[in-house]
Coordinates of N, CA and C in Angstrom, one line a residue:
M1 N 0.7 26.1 17.1 CA 1.1 26.1 16.3 C 2.2 24.7 15.6
A2 N 2.4 23.9 16.7 CA 3.6 22.9 16.2 C 2.5 21.4 16.0
L3 N 1.4 21.8 16.8 CA 0.0 21.4 16.6 C -0.4 21.0 15.3
L4 N -1.1 22.5 14.8 CA -1.3 22.5 13.4 C -0.5 21.9 12.6
G5 N 0.7 21.6 12.5 CA 1.2 21.0 11.6 C 0.8 19.9 11.1
F6 N 0.5 18.9 11.9 CA -0.5 17.7 11.5 C -1.8 17.6 11.4
T7 N -2.3 19.0 11.0 CA -3.1 19.0 10.5 C -3.1 19.7 8.7
L8 N -1.7 19.7 8.2 CA -1.7 19.8 6.8 C -1.3 18.6 6.3
P9 N -1.6 18.3 5.3 CA -1.3 17.2 4.0 C 0.0 17.1 4.0
P10 N 0.6 16.2 3.8 CA 1.9 15.9 3.2 C 2.6 16.3 1.9
D11 N 1.7 16.6 1.2 CA 1.8 16.7 -0.1 C 1.9 18.2 -0.4
A12 N 1.4 19.0 0.8 CA 1.8 20.7 0.8 C 3.0 20.9 1.2
G13 N 3.7 20.2 1.1 CA 5.7 20.8 1.3 C 5.6 21.3 2.1
E14 N 4.8 21.9 3.1 CA 5.2 22.8 4.5 C 5.3 22.5 6.1
K15 N 4.8 21.0 5.6 CA 4.6 20.1 7.2 C 5.9 20.5 8.1
L16 N 6.8 20.0 7.5 CA 8.4 19.5 8.2 C 8.7 21.6 8.5
T17 N 8.3 22.2 7.1 CA 9.0 23.5 7.8 C 8.1 24.3 8.4
L18 N 6.8 24.0 8.7 CA 6.6 24.7 10.1 C 6.7 24.1 11.4
G19 N 7.2 23.0 11.5 CA 7.6 22.2 13.2 C 8.8 23.4 13.1
V20 N 9.8 23.2 12.3 CA 11.2 23.3 12.4 C 11.2 25.1 12.7
T21 N 10.1 25.6 12.2 CA 10.1 26.7 12.4 C 9.7 27.5 13.9
V22 N 8.7 26.7 14.0 CA 8.0 26.7 15.8 C 9.2 26.3 16.5
M23 N 9.9 25.3 16.5 CA 11.0 24.9 17.7 C 12.2 26.0 17.2
L24 N 12.3 26.5 16.6 CA 13.5 27.5 16.8 C 12.6 28.8 17.0
S25 N 11.7 29.2 16.5 CA 10.9 30.7 17.6 C 10.6 30.3 18.6
L26 N 10.6 29.2 19.3 CA 10.5 28.8 20.8 C 11.9 29.1 21.2
T27 N 13.0 28.1 20.8 CA 14.3 28.4 21.5 C 14.6 29.6 21.4
V28 N 14.3 30.9 20.4 CA 14.6 32.3 20.4 C 14.0 33.0 21.7
F29 N 12.3 32.5 21.7 CA 11.9 32.9 22.8 C 12.6 32.4 24.5
M30 N 12.6 31.7 24.4 CA 13.1 31.0 25.7 C 14.9 31.5 26.5
N31 N 15.3 31.9 25.2 CA 16.2 32.4 25.5 C 16.3 34.2 26.0
I32 N 15.0 34.7 25.3 CA 15.2 36.1 26.0 C 14.3 35.9 27.1
V33 N 13.7 34.9 27.6 CA 13.0 34.7 28.9 C 14.3 34.7 29.8
S34 N 14.8 33.7 29.8 CA 16.1 33.2 30.6 C 16.7 34.5 31.0
E35 N 17.0 35.4 30.0 CA 17.6 36.5 30.3 C 16.8 37.4 31.1
L36 N 15.8 37.7 30.9 CA 14.6 38.7 32.2 C 14.7 38.1 33.4
M37 N 14.9 36.3 33.7 CA 14.4 35.8 34.7 C 15.5 36.1 35.9
P38 N 14.9 36.2 37.3 CA 16.2 36.7 38.1 C 16.9 35.3 38.7
I39 N 18.2 35.3 38.8 CA 18.8 34.3 38.9 C 18.6 33.8 40.2
T40 N 17.6 32.5 40.6 CA 17.7 31.9 41.8 C 18.0 30.6 42.2
S41 N 18.9 30.5 43.0 CA 18.9 28.8 43.0 C 18.5 28.2 43.9
D42 N 17.3 28.5 44.7 CA 16.2 27.8 45.2 C 15.5 26.9 44.4
A43 N 14.8 27.6 43.4 CA 13.8 26.2 42.5 C 14.1 26.9 41.4
V44 N 13.4 26.0 40.3 CA 13.2 26.4 39.1 C 12.0 27.2 38.7
P45 N 12.1 28.4 38.1 CA 10.8 29.2 37.6 C 9.6 28.0 36.9
L46 N 8.3 28.2 36.9 CA 7.4 27.1 36.5 C 7.3 27.7 34.9
V47 N 8.2 29.2 34.4 CA 7.7 29.6 33.3 C 9.0 28.5 32.5
G48 N 10.4 28.6 33.1 CA 11.5 27.9 32.9 C 11.1 25.9 32.4
T49 N 10.3 25.8 33.6 CA 9.5 24.5 33.5 C 8.6 23.9 32.3
Y50 N 7.5 25.1 32.0 CA 6.9 24.8 31.2 C 7.2 25.0 30.0
F51 N 8.1 25.9 29.5 CA 9.2 26.1 28.4 C 9.6 24.7 27.8
N52 N 10.3 24.1 28.7 CA 10.9 22.6 28.8 C 10.0 21.4 28.1
F53 N 8.9 21.4 29.0 CA 7.8 20.9 28.4 C 7.7 20.7 27.1
I54 N 7.3 22.3 26.7 CA 6.7 22.7 25.5 C 7.7 22.4 24.3
M55 N 9.1 22.5 24.9 CA 10.1 22.5 23.7 C 10.3 21.0 23.2
G56 N 10.0 20.3 24.4 CA 10.0 18.3 24.2 C 8.6 18.3 23.3
M57 N 7.9 19.0 23.4 CA 6.7 18.7 22.2 C 6.8 18.9 21.1
V58 N 7.4 19.8 21.2 CA 7.8 20.7 19.6 C 8.6 19.7 19.2
A59 N 9.8 19.5 20.2 CA 10.9 18.7 19.1 C 10.4 17.3 18.7
C60 N 9.4 16.5 19.5 CA 8.5 14.9 19.2 C 7.9 15.5 18.0
S61 N 7.5 16.4 17.6 CA 6.2 16.7 16.6 C 7.2 16.7 15.5
V62 N 8.3 17.7 15.5 CA 9.4 17.5 14.1 C 9.5 15.8 14.1
V63 N 10.5 14.9 14.9 CA 10.4 13.9 15.0 C 9.4 12.7 14.3
L64 N 8.8 13.1 14.7 CA 6.8 12.3 14.1 C 6.7 12.8 12.4
T65 N 6.8 13.9 12.3 CA 6.8 14.8 10.9 C 7.7 13.8 10.1
V66 N 9.1 13.7 10.2 CA 9.5 13.4 9.5 C 9.0 12.1 9.4
L67 N 8.7 10.9 10.4 CA 8.2 9.5 10.3 C 6.9 9.9 9.2
V68 N 6.0 10.4 9.6 CA 5.2 10.7 8.5 C 5.0 10.9 7.2
L69 N 5.7 11.7 7.1 CA 6.7 12.1 5.4 C 7.3 10.6 5.0
N70 N 7.7 10.3 5.9 CA 8.6 8.9 5.2 C 7.8 7.8 4.8
Y71 N 6.6 7.8 5.8 CA 5.6 6.6 5.3 C 4.8 6.9 4.2
H72 N 4.7 8.5 3.8 CA 3.8 9.1 3.0 C 4.2 8.8 1.6
H73 N 5.6 8.7 1.3 CA 6.6 8.6 0.5 C 7.2 7.3 -0.1
R74 N 6.7 6.0 0.7 CA 6.9 4.8 0.1 C 6.3 4.4 -0.7
T75 N 7.1 3.2 -1.8 CA 6.6 2.9 -2.7 C 7.3 1.4 -2.5
P76 N 6.3 0.4 -3.5 CA 6.4 -0.9 -3.3 C 8.0 -1.3 -4.0
E77 N 8.4 -0.2 -4.4 CA 10.1 -0.8 -5.4 C 10.8 -0.6 -4.4
T78 N 10.7 0.5 -3.3 CA 11.6 0.6 -2.0 C 11.4 -0.3 -0.3
H79 N 9.7 0.0 -0.5 CA 9.6 -0.8 0.8 C 8.2 -1.7 0.8
D80 N 8.2 -3.1 1.5 CA 7.0 -4.2 2.0 C 6.4 -3.8 3.1
M81 N 5.4 -3.7 2.6 CA 4.1 -3.1 4.3 C 4.2 -4.7 4.8
P82 N 5.0 -4.5 6.3 CA 4.8 -6.1 7.2 C 3.5 -6.3 7.5
T83 N 3.4 -7.1 7.9 CA 1.9 -7.9 8.5 C 1.0 -6.7 9.4
W84 N 2.2 -6.7 10.3 CA 2.1 -6.1 11.6 C 1.5 -4.6 11.4
S85 N 2.6 -4.2 10.4 CA 2.1 -2.3 9.8 C 0.9 -2.4 9.4
K86 N 0.4 -3.4 8.8 CA -1.3 -3.6 8.2 C -2.1 -3.7 9.5
R87 N -2.2 -4.4 10.1 CA -2.9 -5.2 11.3 C -2.9 -3.5 12.1
V88 N -1.7 -3.2 12.3 CA -1.6 -1.5 13.2 C -2.2 -0.4 12.5
F89 N -1.5 0.1 11.6 CA -2.0 0.7 10.9 C -3.3 1.1 10.0
L90 N -3.5 0.3 9.4 CA -4.5 -0.1 8.7 C -5.7 -0.8 9.0
Q91 N -5.8 -1.6 10.3 CA -7.0 -2.0 11.0 C -7.1 -1.7 12.0
W92 N -6.4 -2.0 13.0 CA -6.8 -1.7 14.7 C -6.5 0.0 15.1
L93 N -5.4 0.4 14.3 CA -5.3 1.5 15.5 C -6.6 2.7 14.3
P94 N -7.1 2.8 12.9 CA -8.0 3.7 12.5 C -9.0 3.1 13.1
W95 N -9.8 2.1 13.7 CA -11.1 1.7 14.5 C -10.7 2.4 16.1
L96 N -9.6 2.7 16.4 CA -9.5 3.2 17.7 C -9.8 4.4 17.4
L97 N -9.4 5.2 16.4 CA -9.3 6.6 16.2 C -10.5 7.2 15.8
R98 N -11.4 6.3 15.0 CA -12.8 6.0 14.3 C -12.2 7.0 13.4
Y99 N -11.5 6.3 12.5 CA -10.9 6.8 11.1 C -11.3 5.9 10.0
S100 N -11.8 6.1 9.3 CA -11.6 5.2 8.0 C -11.6 6.0 6.6
R101 N -11.3 4.9 5.4 CA -11.5 5.2 4.5 C -12.9 6.2 3.4
P102 N -12.7 7.0 2.8 CA -13.8 7.6 2.1 C -14.4 6.0 1.2
T103 N -13.9 5.3 1.2 CA -15.2 4.3 0.3 C -15.2 3.0 0.8
K104 N -14.4 3.0 2.6 CA -14.2 1.7 3.4 C -14.4 2.0 4.7
K105 N -15.5 1.7 5.3 CA -15.5 1.8 6.7 C -15.3 0.4 7.6
I106 N -13.8 1.1 8.4 CA -13.5 0.0 9.4 C -14.2 -0.5 10.5
T107 N -14.7 -1.6 10.7 CA -15.0 -2.0 11.7 C -14.7 -3.2 12.8
I108 N -15.2 -4.2 13.4 CA -14.3 -4.8 14.1 C -14.6 -6.4 12.7
K109 N -16.5 -6.4 12.6 CA -16.3 -7.2 11.6 C -15.1 -7.5 10.4
S110 N -15.7 -6.4 9.9 CA -14.5 -5.9 8.5 C -13.2 -6.5 8.7
I111 N -12.5 -6.1 10.0 CA -11.4 -6.3 10.4 C -11.0 -7.9 10.2
M112 N -12.0 -8.8 11.1 CA -12.2 -10.1 11.4 C -12.0 -10.8 9.9
M113 N -13.3 -10.2 8.8 CA -13.2 -10.7 7.7 C -12.1 -10.7 6.9
E114 N -11.0 -9.5 6.8 CA -10.0 -8.6 6.4 C -8.6 -10.3 6.6
N115 N -8.9 -10.3 7.7 CA -7.5 -11.4 8.6 C -8.2 -12.6 8.2
K116 N -9.3 -13.3 8.1 CA -9.5 -14.5 7.6 C -9.3 -15.1 6.3
M117 N -10.0 -13.6 5.1 CA -9.5 -13.8 4.1 C -8.0 -14.1 3.9
A118 N -6.8 -13.1 4.2 CA -5.5 -13.1 4.1 C -5.1 -14.1 4.9
A119 N -5.4 -14.7 6.0 CA -5.3 -16.1 6.0 C -5.3 -17.6 4.8
K120 N -6.5 -17.4 4.3 CA -7.0 -18.0 3.4 C -6.3 -18.3 2.0
I121 N -6.0 -16.6 1.8 CA -5.5 -17.1 0.4 C -3.8 -17.4 0.7
S122 N -3.2 -17.4 1.2 CA -1.8 -17.5 2.4 C -2.0 -19.2 2.0
K123 N -2.7 -19.2 2.5 CA -2.9 -21.2 2.6 C -3.4 -21.5 1.5
C124 N -3.8 -20.5 0.6 CA -3.9 -21.5 -0.8 C -2.9 -21.4 -2.2
C125 N -2.1 -20.0 -1.1 CA -0.6 -20.2 -2.5 C 0.5 -21.0 -2.2
S126 N 0.2 -21.6 -0.6 CA 1.4 -21.9 -0.5 C 1.1 -23.9 -0.6
T127 N -0.1 -23.9 -0.8 CA -0.7 -25.4 -1.2 C 0.2 -25.5 -3.0
P128 N -0.1 -26.9 -3.6 CA 0.7 -26.6 -4.8 C -0.6 -26.8 -5.7
S129 N -0.7 -26.2 -7.0 CA -1.0 -26.1 -8.6 C -2.7 -27.5 -8.3
S130 N -3.5 -27.1 -8.8 CA -4.5 -28.3 -8.7 C -4.3 -29.1 -9.9
P131 N -4.7 -30.1 -10.3 CA -4.7 -31.0 -11.0 C -5.2 -30.6 -12.8
L132 N -6.2 -29.1 -12.6 CA -6.8 -28.7 -13.7 C -5.1 -28.3 -14.2
H133 N -5.0 -27.0 -13.0 CA -3.5 -26.1 -13.8 C -2.4 -26.9 -14.4
Q134 N -1.9 -28.3 -13.7 CA -0.8 -29.0 -13.9 C -1.1 -29.5 -15.5
K135 N -2.6 -30.0 -15.7 CA -2.9 -30.6 -16.9 C -2.4 -29.7 -17.7
L136 N -3.7 -28.3 -17.7 CA -2.8 -27.6 -18.6 C -1.9 -26.7 -18.9
H137 N -1.1 -26.7 -17.8 CA 0.6 -26.4 -18.1 C 1.2 -28.2 -18.9
E138 N 0.6 -29.2 -18.8 CA 2.0 -30.2 -19.6 C 1.2 -30.1 -21.2
N139 N 0.0 -29.5 -21.4 CA -0.8 -29.4 -22.6 C -0.3 -28.0 -23.7
G140 N 0.6 -27.4 -23.0 CA 0.8 -26.0 -23.5 C 0.0 -25.1 -23.6
G141 N -1.4 -24.8 -22.4 CA -1.7 -23.9 -22.6 C -1.3 -22.5 -21.8
M142 N -0.3 -22.8 -21.1 CA 0.8 -21.3 -20.3 C 1.8 -20.7 -21.3
N143 N 1.9 -21.6 -22.5 CA 2.9 -21.2 -23.6 C 2.3 -20.5 -24.8
G144 N 0.7 -20.6 -24.6 CA 0.0 -19.9 -26.0 C -0.4 -21.1 -26.6
V145 N -0.3 -22.3 -26.6 CA -0.8 -23.4 -27.6 C -1.9 -24.3 -26.5
F146 N -2.8 -24.0 -27.5 CA -4.2 -24.6 -26.8 C -4.5 -25.6 -27.6
R147 N -4.7 -27.1 -26.9 CA -5.0 -28.1 -27.5 C -6.3 -28.5 -26.7
P148 N -6.5 -29.6 -27.7 CA -7.5 -30.5 -27.1 C -7.2 -31.6 -25.7
I149 N -7.8 -31.1 -24.3 CA -7.3 -32.3 -23.2 C -8.6 -33.2 -22.8
S150 N -8.2 -33.7 -22.6 CA -9.5 -35.0 -22.0 C -9.1 -34.8 -20.0
L151 N -10.3 -33.9 -20.0 CA -10.6 -34.4 -18.1 C -11.8 -35.4 -17.5
N152 N -11.8 -35.3 -16.6 CA -12.7 -36.4 -16.3 C -14.0 -36.3 -16.6
G153 N -14.0 -34.8 -17.1 CA -16.0 -34.5 -17.3 C -15.7 -35.0 -19.0
G154 N -14.4 -35.3 -19.8 CA -14.4 -34.8 -21.0 C -14.3 -33.6 -21.6
G155 N -13.6 -32.3 -21.5 CA -13.9 -31.5 -21.8 C -12.8 -30.8 -23.0
Y156 N -13.6 -29.8 -23.8 CA -12.0 -29.2 -24.4 C -11.9 -28.5 -24.5
V157 N -11.0 -27.7 -25.0 CA -10.7 -26.0 -25.0 C -10.2 -25.9 -26.7
R158 N -10.5 -24.5 -26.9 CA -10.2 -24.2 -28.8 C -8.5 -24.2 -29.0
S159 N -8.4 -24.5 -29.9 CA -6.9 -24.8 -30.6 C -6.9 -24.4 -31.8
F160 N -5.7 -23.7 -31.7 CA -5.1 -22.9 -33.3 C -5.0 -24.1 -34.4
P161 N -5.4 -23.1 -35.5 CA -5.7 -23.8 -36.9 C -4.4 -24.8 -36.8
T162 N -4.7 -26.1 -37.9 CA -3.6 -27.0 -37.7 C -4.0 -27.4 -39.2
P163 N -2.7 -27.3 -39.8 CA -2.3 -28.2 -41.2 C -3.3 -29.3 -41.6
V164 N -3.7 -29.2 -42.5 CA -5.1 -30.0 -42.9 C -4.4 -30.9 -43.8
D165 N -5.1 -32.2 -43.1 CA -4.8 -33.7 -43.5 C -4.8 -33.8 -44.5
E166 N -3.8 -35.1 -45.2 CA -3.9 -34.9 -47.2 C -5.4 -36.0 -47.2
E167 N -5.7 -36.6 -46.0 CA -6.9 -37.8 -46.3 C -8.4 -36.6 -46.4
S168 N -8.2 -35.4 -45.9 CA -9.5 -34.6 -46.2 C -9.4 -33.9 -47.1
F169 N -8.4 -34.2 -48.2 CA -8.7 -33.7 -49.8 C -9.9 -34.7 -50.4
P170 N -10.6 -34.5 -51.3 CA -11.4 -34.5 -52.2 C -10.4 -35.8 -53.5
G171 N -10.8 -36.8 -53.5 CA -10.0 -38.0 -54.4 C -9.8 -37.3 -55.9
G172 N -10.6 -36.6 -56.4 CA -10.8 -36.0 -57.4 C -9.5 -34.9 -58.0
C173 N -8.4 -34.5 -57.3 CA -7.1 -33.8 -56.9 C -6.0 -34.3 -57.5
S174 N -5.7 -33.9 -58.6 CA -4.4 -34.6 -59.2 C -3.1 -34.6 -57.5
S175 N -2.3 -35.4 -57.6 CA -1.2 -35.2 -56.2 C -0.2 -34.1 -56.6
Q176 N -0.1 -33.9 -57.7 CA 0.9 -33.0 -57.5 C -0.1 -31.3 -57.2
V177 N -1.0 -31.2 -57.7 CA -1.8 -29.7 -56.8 C -2.7 -30.6 -55.7
H178 N -2.5 -31.5 -55.2 CA -3.1 -32.1 -53.8 C -2.0 -31.6 -52.8
H179 N -0.7 -31.6 -53.2 CA 0.5 -31.2 -52.7 C 1.2 -30.1 -52.3
C180 N 0.8 -29.4 -53.4 CA 0.6 -28.2 -53.3 C -0.3 -27.1 -52.4
C181 N -1.2 -27.4 -52.6 CA -2.9 -27.4 -51.7 C -1.9 -27.4 -50.2
C182 N -1.8 -28.8 -49.6 CA -1.3 -29.0 -48.5 C -0.6 -28.0 -47.7
S183 N 1.0 -27.8 -48.7 CA 2.0 -27.2 -48.6 C 1.4 -25.6 -48.1
T184 N 0.2 -25.4 -49.2 CA 0.4 -23.7 -49.1 C -0.6 -23.2 -47.7
R185 N -1.6 -24.7 -47.4 CA -2.6 -24.3 -46.1 C -1.8 -24.6 -45.0
R186 N -0.6 -25.4 -45.4 CA 0.1 -25.5 -43.8 C 1.0 -24.5 -43.8
N187 N 1.7 -23.8 -44.6 CA 2.7 -22.3 -44.0 C 1.4 -21.2 -43.9
V188 N 0.1 -21.1 -44.6 CA -1.1 -20.0 -44.3 C -1.1 -20.4 -42.7
A189 N -1.4 -21.8 -41.9 CA -1.6 -22.6 -40.5 C -0.3 -22.2 -39.9
Q190 N 0.8 -22.0 -39.9 CA 1.8 -22.1 -39.3 C 2.0 -20.5 -39.0
D191 N 1.8 -19.8 -40.2 CA 2.2 -17.7 -40.2 C 0.8 -17.4 -39.3
I192 N -0.2 -18.0 -39.4 CA -1.7 -17.7 -38.5 C -0.9 -17.8 -37.0
S193 N -0.3 -18.8 -37.3 CA -0.4 -19.5 -35.8 C 0.7 -18.7 -34.8
K194 N 2.1 -18.6 -35.3 CA 2.7 -17.3 -35.1 C 2.4 -16.3 -34.4
E195 N 1.5 -15.6 -35.5 CA 0.5 -14.2 -35.4 C 0.1 -14.1 -33.9
V196 N -1.0 -15.6 -33.7 CA -1.5 -15.4 -32.9 C -1.2 -15.3 -31.4
K197 N 0.6 -16.5 -31.2 CA 1.3 -16.7 -30.4 C 1.5 -15.1 -30.1
Q198 N 2.1 -14.4 -31.3 CA 2.7 -12.9 -30.6 C 1.7 -12.3 -30.3
I199 N 0.5 -12.2 -30.7 CA -0.7 -11.4 -30.0 C -1.1 -11.9 -28.4
L200 N -1.2 -13.5 -28.5 CA -1.6 -13.6 -26.8 C -0.6 -13.1 -25.9
K201 N 1.1 -13.2 -26.6 CA 2.2 -12.8 -25.9 C 2.0 -11.1 -25.6
E202 N 1.8 -10.5 -26.2 CA 1.9 -9.4 -25.9 C 0.7 -9.0 -25.0
L203 N -0.6 -9.6 -25.3 CA -1.7 -9.2 -24.3 C -1.7 -9.9 -22.9
R204 N -0.9 -10.6 -22.5 CA -0.3 -11.5 -21.8 C 0.8 -10.1 -21.1
F205 N 1.2 -9.8 -21.9 CA 2.4 -8.7 -20.9 C 1.5 -7.3 -20.8
L206 N 0.8 -6.8 -21.3 CA -0.5 -5.7 -20.8 C -0.9 -5.8 -19.8
T207 N -2.0 -7.4 -19.9 CA -2.3 -7.4 -18.6 C -1.9 -7.6 -17.4
K208 N -0.5 -8.1 -17.1 CA 0.2 -8.3 -16.5 C 0.9 -7.0 -15.9
R209 N 0.9 -6.0 -17.2 CA 1.6 -4.6 -16.6 C 0.1 -3.9 -16.1
L210 N -0.9 -4.1 -16.5 CA -2.2 -3.4 -15.9 C -2.3 -3.7 -14.1
R211 N -2.1 -5.2 -13.8 CA -2.6 -6.1 -12.6 C -1.5 -5.0 -11.8
D212 N -0.1 -5.2 -12.6 CA 1.0 -5.0 -11.5 C 1.1 -3.1 -11.1
K213 N 0.4 -2.6 -12.3 CA 0.2 -1.1 -11.9 C -1.1 -1.0 -10.7
D214 N -1.9 -1.8 -10.8 CA -3.3 -1.7 -9.7 C -2.6 -2.3 -8.4
E215 N -1.8 -3.5 -8.2 CA -1.2 -3.6 -7.4 C -0.5 -2.6 -6.5
E216 N 0.5 -1.9 -7.1 CA 1.2 -0.7 -7.0 C 0.5 0.5 -6.3
D217 N -0.6 0.5 -7.1 CA -1.3 1.9 -6.4 C -2.1 1.3 -4.9
E218 N -2.5 0.3 -5.1 CA -3.0 -0.2 -3.9 C -1.9 -0.1 -2.8
V219 N -0.7 -0.8 -3.0 CA 0.2 -0.7 -1.9 C 0.8 1.0 -1.6
I220 N 0.8 1.4 -2.7 CA 1.1 3.5 -2.4 C -0.1 3.7 -1.0
S221 N -1.3 3.9 -1.8 CA -2.4 4.1 -1.3 C -2.6 3.4 0.2
D222 N -1.9 2.3 0.8 CA -2.1 1.9 2.0 C -0.8 2.6 2.7
W223 N 0.3 2.7 2.2 CA 1.5 3.9 3.1 C 0.4 5.1 3.3
K224 N 0.2 5.4 2.0 CA -0.4 7.2 2.4 C -1.7 7.2 3.7
F225 N -2.1 5.9 3.6 CA -3.2 6.0 4.6 C -2.8 5.4 5.8
A226 N -1.6 5.1 6.0 CA -1.0 4.6 6.5 C -0.5 5.8 7.8
A227 N 0.6 7.0 6.9 CA 0.7 8.3 7.3 C -0.1 8.9 7.6
M228 N -1.4 9.1 7.6 CA -2.8 9.6 7.6 C -3.4 9.4 9.3
V229 N -2.9 8.3 9.5 CA -3.5 7.5 10.8 C -2.5 7.9 11.7
I230 N -1.3 7.7 11.7 CA -0.2 8.3 12.1 C 0.1 9.7 12.6
D231 N -0.7 10.7 12.0 CA -0.8 12.2 11.7 C -2.0 12.1 13.0
R232 N -3.2 11.6 12.6 CA -4.1 12.1 13.5 C -4.0 11.4 14.8
F233 N -3.2 9.9 15.0 CA -2.4 10.0 16.6 C -1.7 10.7 17.4
C234 N -1.0 11.3 16.4 CA 0.0 12.5 16.7 C -0.6 13.8 17.7
L235 N -1.4 14.0 16.7 CA -2.1 15.2 16.7 C -3.1 15.0 18.1
L236 N -3.9 13.9 18.2 CA -4.4 13.3 19.8 C -3.8 13.4 20.4
G237 N -2.6 12.7 20.6 CA -1.8 12.4 21.5 C -0.8 13.9 22.1
L238 N -0.3 14.6 20.7 CA 0.2 15.8 21.7 C -0.5 16.8 22.2
T239 N -1.7 16.8 21.5 CA -2.8 17.4 22.5 C -3.5 17.4 23.4
L240 N -3.3 16.0 23.6 CA -3.8 15.4 25.3 C -2.2 15.8 26.0
Y241 N -1.3 15.9 25.9 CA 0.1 16.1 26.8 C -0.1 17.3 26.8
T242 N 0.0 18.5 25.9 CA -0.4 19.7 26.1 C -1.2 20.3 27.2
I243 N -2.5 19.6 26.7 CA -3.4 20.0 27.9 C -3.4 19.9 29.7
L244 N -2.4 18.4 29.3 CA -2.4 18.3 30.7 C -1.4 18.8 31.0
T245 N -0.3 18.9 30.6 CA 1.0 19.6 31.1 C 0.5 21.2 31.5
T246 N -0.6 21.7 30.7 CA -0.7 23.3 31.1 C -1.7 23.0 32.3
V247 N -2.8 22.0 32.7 CA -2.9 22.2 33.5 C -2.5 21.7 34.9
I248 N -1.4 21.0 34.6 CA -0.7 20.6 36.2 C 0.2 21.5 36.5
L249 N 0.9 22.3 35.7 CA 1.7 23.5 35.7 C 0.8 24.7 36.3
F250 N -0.3 25.0 35.6 CA -1.0 25.7 36.3 C -1.5 25.8 37.7
L251 N -1.9 24.1 37.8 CA -2.7 24.3 39.3 C -1.3 24.2 40.3
S252 N -0.4 23.7 40.4 CA 0.9 23.8 41.2 C 1.5 25.0 41.1
A253 N 1.0 26.1 40.5 CA 1.6 27.5 40.9 C 1.1 28.1 41.8
P254 N 1.7 28.7 42.7 CA 1.3 29.2 44.3 C 0.3 30.6 44.1
H255 N -0.8 30.6 44.9 CA -1.9 31.6 44.9 C -2.7 31.5 43.6
V256 N -2.4 30.3 42.9 CA -3.6 30.2 42.0 C -5.0 29.7 42.5
I257 N -5.4 28.9 43.3 CA -6.1 28.4 44.2 C -6.1 29.0 45.7
V258 N -6.9 29.9 45.8 CA -6.8 29.9 47.0 C -7.6 29.3 48.3
P259 N -7.4 29.1 49.1 CA -8.3 28.4 50.0 C -9.7 29.3 50.8

């Protein structure tokens, strides 16, 4: 029953309850058996030894269940997954247990590729910005103002509407009308520029918000998958422990194997 607790999903809410219930039931049963056994001073009965081993296994299962639930409910706001945890619980241990995600198969080749890509990304993040990025930042590309920039190839980017120069007006317009038209167009251009800047600012905020949400969902998914891997590892390990303990105690009992 304690081993079946590792097959329950952590969101079921009965994972820890099952382990604690089994441990309490085993404790009561051990007290009943100890009262029925005769008092001997020569040796410890095999039944008592077997119950001690099983009690230790159930206690370990409860502790490991708490660890699994802790990993399952972790979020980016409270915990950061270390690099060793990613390599152990997301790469090598799933590959050893032949446990993969539904949309991703874990193999040695995929593990090596992920490690190389992570190394390249960390190396690129540690290097300074490229000359193009610095040029864009100097020309106001990061503040919502796009001006023509001259690169080695002579490229240009889109710019906002600018006030119309006075020389661009036809000469038939009087001076007063000319200045009135220029000021009107200048005011309209400034209003449009402010609105476009505000729209760009809101778009950047929404884009950053969506990107952060995707990153948070990915980190939460990694923690949940790590909890599932620990669950599978505990299930296999404690099952093997229970089988070996049962076989060893069964073979050590007298009159079981008759020569």
